[in-house]
Tab-separated table of C-alpha atoms in Angstrom:
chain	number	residue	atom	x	y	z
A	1	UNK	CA	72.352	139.226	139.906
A	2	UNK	CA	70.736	138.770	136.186
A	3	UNK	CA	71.845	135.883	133.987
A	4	UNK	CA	72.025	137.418	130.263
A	5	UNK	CA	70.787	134.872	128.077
A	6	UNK	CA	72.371	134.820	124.501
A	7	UNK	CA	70.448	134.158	121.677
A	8	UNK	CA	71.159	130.797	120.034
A	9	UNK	CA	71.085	131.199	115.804
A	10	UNK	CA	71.301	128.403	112.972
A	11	UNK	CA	73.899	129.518	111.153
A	12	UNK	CA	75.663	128.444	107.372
A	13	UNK	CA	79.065	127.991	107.267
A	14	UNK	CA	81.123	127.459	103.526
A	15	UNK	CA	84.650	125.445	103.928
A	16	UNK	CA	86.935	125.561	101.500
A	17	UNK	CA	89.431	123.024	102.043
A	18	UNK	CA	91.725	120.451	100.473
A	19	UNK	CA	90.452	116.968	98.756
A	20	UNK	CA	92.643	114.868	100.447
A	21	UNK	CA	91.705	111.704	103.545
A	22	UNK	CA	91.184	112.786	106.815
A	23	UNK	CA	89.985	116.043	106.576
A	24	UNK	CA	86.259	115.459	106.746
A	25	UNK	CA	87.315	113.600	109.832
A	26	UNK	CA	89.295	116.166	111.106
A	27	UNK	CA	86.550	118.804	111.118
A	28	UNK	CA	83.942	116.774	112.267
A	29	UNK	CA	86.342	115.844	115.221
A	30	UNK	CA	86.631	119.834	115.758
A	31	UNK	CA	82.781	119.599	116.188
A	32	UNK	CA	82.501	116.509	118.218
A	33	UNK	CA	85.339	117.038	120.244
A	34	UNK	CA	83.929	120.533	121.502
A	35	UNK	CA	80.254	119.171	121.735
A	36	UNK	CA	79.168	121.720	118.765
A	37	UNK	CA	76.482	119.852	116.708
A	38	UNK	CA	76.046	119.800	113.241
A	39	UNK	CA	72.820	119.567	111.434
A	40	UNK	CA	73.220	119.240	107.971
A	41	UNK	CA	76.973	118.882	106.483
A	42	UNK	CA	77.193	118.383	102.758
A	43	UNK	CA	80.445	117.741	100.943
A	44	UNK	CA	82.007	117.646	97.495
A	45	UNK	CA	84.716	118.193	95.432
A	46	UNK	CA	85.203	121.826	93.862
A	47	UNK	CA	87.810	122.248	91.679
A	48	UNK	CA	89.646	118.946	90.845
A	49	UNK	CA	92.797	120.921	89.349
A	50	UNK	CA	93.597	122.183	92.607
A	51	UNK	CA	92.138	119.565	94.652
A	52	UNK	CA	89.788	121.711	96.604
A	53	UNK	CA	86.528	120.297	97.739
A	54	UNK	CA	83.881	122.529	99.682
A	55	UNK	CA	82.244	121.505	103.081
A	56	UNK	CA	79.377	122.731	103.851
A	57	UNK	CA	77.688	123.048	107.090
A	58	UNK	CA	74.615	124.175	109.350
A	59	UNK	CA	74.958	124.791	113.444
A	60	UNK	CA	73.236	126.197	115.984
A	61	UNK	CA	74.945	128.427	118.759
A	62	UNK	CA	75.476	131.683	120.127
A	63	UNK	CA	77.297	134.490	118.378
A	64	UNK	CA	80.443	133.661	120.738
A	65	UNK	CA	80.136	130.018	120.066
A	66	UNK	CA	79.956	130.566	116.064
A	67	UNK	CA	82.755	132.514	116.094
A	68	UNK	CA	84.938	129.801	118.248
A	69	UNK	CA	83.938	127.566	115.367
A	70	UNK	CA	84.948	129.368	112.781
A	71	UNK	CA	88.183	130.536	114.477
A	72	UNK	CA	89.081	127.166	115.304
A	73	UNK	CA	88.159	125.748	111.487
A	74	UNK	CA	90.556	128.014	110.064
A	75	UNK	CA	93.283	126.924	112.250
A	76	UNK	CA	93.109	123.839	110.951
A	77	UNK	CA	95.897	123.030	108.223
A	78	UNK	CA	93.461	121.647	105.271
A	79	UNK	CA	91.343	124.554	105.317
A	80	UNK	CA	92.319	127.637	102.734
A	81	UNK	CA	88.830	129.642	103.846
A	82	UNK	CA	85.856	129.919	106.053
A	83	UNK	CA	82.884	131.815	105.294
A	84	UNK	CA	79.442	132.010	107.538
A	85	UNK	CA	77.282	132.917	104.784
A	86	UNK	CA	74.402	133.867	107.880
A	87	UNK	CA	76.180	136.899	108.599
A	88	UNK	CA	78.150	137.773	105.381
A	89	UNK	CA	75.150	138.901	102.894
A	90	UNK	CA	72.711	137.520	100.804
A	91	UNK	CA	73.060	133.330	99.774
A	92	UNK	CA	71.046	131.411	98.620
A	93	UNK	CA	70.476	127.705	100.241
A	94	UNK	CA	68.344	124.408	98.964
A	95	UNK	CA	68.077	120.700	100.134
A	96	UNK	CA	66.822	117.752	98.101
A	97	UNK	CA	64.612	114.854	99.629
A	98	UNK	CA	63.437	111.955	98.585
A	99	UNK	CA	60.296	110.561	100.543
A	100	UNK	CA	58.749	107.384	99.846
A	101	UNK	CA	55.240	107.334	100.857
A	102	UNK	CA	53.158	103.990	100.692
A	103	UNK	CA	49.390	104.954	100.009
A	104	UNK	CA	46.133	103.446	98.386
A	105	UNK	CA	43.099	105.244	97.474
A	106	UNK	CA	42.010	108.760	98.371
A	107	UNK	CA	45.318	109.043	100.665
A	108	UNK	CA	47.174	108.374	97.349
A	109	UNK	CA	45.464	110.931	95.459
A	110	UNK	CA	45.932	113.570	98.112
A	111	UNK	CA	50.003	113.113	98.314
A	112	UNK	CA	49.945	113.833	94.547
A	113	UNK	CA	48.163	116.839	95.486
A	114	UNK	CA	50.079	118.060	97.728
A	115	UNK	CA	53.199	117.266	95.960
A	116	UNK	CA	52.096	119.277	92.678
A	117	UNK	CA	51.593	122.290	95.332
A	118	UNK	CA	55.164	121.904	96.810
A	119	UNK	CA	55.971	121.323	92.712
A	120	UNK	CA	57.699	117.519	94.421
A	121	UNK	CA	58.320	115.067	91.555
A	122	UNK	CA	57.294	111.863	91.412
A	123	UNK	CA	60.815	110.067	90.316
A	124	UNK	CA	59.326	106.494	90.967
A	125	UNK	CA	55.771	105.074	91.350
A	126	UNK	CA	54.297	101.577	91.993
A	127	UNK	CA	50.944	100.568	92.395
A	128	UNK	CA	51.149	101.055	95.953
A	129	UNK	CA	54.165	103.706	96.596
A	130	UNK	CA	55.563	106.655	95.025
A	131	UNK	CA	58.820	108.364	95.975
A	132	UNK	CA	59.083	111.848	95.341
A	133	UNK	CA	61.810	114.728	95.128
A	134	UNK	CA	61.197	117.700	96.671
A	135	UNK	CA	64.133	120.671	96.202
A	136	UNK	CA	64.024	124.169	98.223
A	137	UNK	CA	64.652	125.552	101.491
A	138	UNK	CA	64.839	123.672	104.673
A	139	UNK	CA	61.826	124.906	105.538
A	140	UNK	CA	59.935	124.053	102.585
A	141	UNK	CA	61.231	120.336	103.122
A	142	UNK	CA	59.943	119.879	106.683
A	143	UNK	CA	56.711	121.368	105.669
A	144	UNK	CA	56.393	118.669	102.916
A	145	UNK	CA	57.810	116.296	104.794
A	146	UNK	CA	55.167	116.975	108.196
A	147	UNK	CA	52.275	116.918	105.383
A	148	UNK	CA	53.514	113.511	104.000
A	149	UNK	CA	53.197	111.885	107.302
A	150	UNK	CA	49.537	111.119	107.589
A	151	UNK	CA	49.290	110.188	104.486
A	152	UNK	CA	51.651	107.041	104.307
A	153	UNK	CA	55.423	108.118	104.645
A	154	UNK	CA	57.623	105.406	105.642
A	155	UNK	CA	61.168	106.460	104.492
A	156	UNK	CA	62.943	110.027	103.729
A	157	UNK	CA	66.701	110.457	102.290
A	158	UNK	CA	68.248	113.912	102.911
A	159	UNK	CA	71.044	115.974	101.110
A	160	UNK	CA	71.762	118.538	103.828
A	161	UNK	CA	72.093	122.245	102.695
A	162	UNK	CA	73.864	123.294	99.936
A	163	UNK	CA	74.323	126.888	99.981
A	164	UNK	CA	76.683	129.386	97.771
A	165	UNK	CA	76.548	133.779	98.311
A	166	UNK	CA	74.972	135.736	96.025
A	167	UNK	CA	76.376	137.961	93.366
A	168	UNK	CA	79.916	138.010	91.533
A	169	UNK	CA	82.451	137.081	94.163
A	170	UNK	CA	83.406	133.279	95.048
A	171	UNK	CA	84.084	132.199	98.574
């Protein structure tokens, strides 16, 4: 007998939900209390007439798993809609950073190298450190991030992915 292995996907999910206490608690506890993990969640208020704020938030699972978790975040009473922006069409996603790197010499010259290729800004800069702010893609941030680390990097601060559909419609 074969064991069918299913594929395991990062996926984006968009929560619309309301701004009130709790809720952030509540569906992290959906999360936590089901073992799901979350790797990035971002969160902010929306539309402050109707007190909406949007949650944002990356996982990793199977199809069937993904679908529990969507299933069981719109059964929860805050939340007016769910939307995995993966599956549903073309989005567009970016993270901010900030990474301090401590570096003297040639190793200082290089990170401003690199960071004009990743087009990073340098937002702060002392005779020994700089931090800079680098804005795009997951992907892009890790890359920048891996690159940083020979060269001095000692501290990084992370949005998590924002991430809104493309074209006319909202979520």
């Amino acid at each position: 007998m074969s064991i069918v292995q299913q594929e395991v996907n990062r996926h984006t999910v968009a929560v619309l939900v309301d701004n009130e206490s709790g809720v952030l608690a509540r569906v992290i506890g959906l999360f936590s209390g089901r073992g799901y993990n979350i790797e990035s969640l971002t969160v902010a208020e929306v539309d402050a007439a109707q007190k909406l704020s949007r949650i944002t938030i990356v996982t990793s699972g199977t199809a069937m798993i993904i679908e529990q978790i969507k299933n069981q975040l719109r059964r929860l009473v805050p939340v007016h809609k769910v939307h995995d922006l993966t599956i549903e069409g073309p989005h567009v996603s970016r993270e901010l950073a900030l990474i301090k790197v401590v570096a003297t010499g040639e190793k200082r010259v290089e990170s401003l190298r690199i960071a004009d290729i990743f087009r990073a800004r340098a937002i702060d800069s002392t005779n020994e450190s700089f931090v800079f702010e680098v804005v795009g893609a997951t992907e892009k941030v890790d890359a920048f991030i891996k690159l940083m680390e020979p060269l001095g990097l000692t501290d990084v601060s992370r949005t998590g992915v924002v991430a809104i559909a493309r074209g006319p419609n909202p979520i």
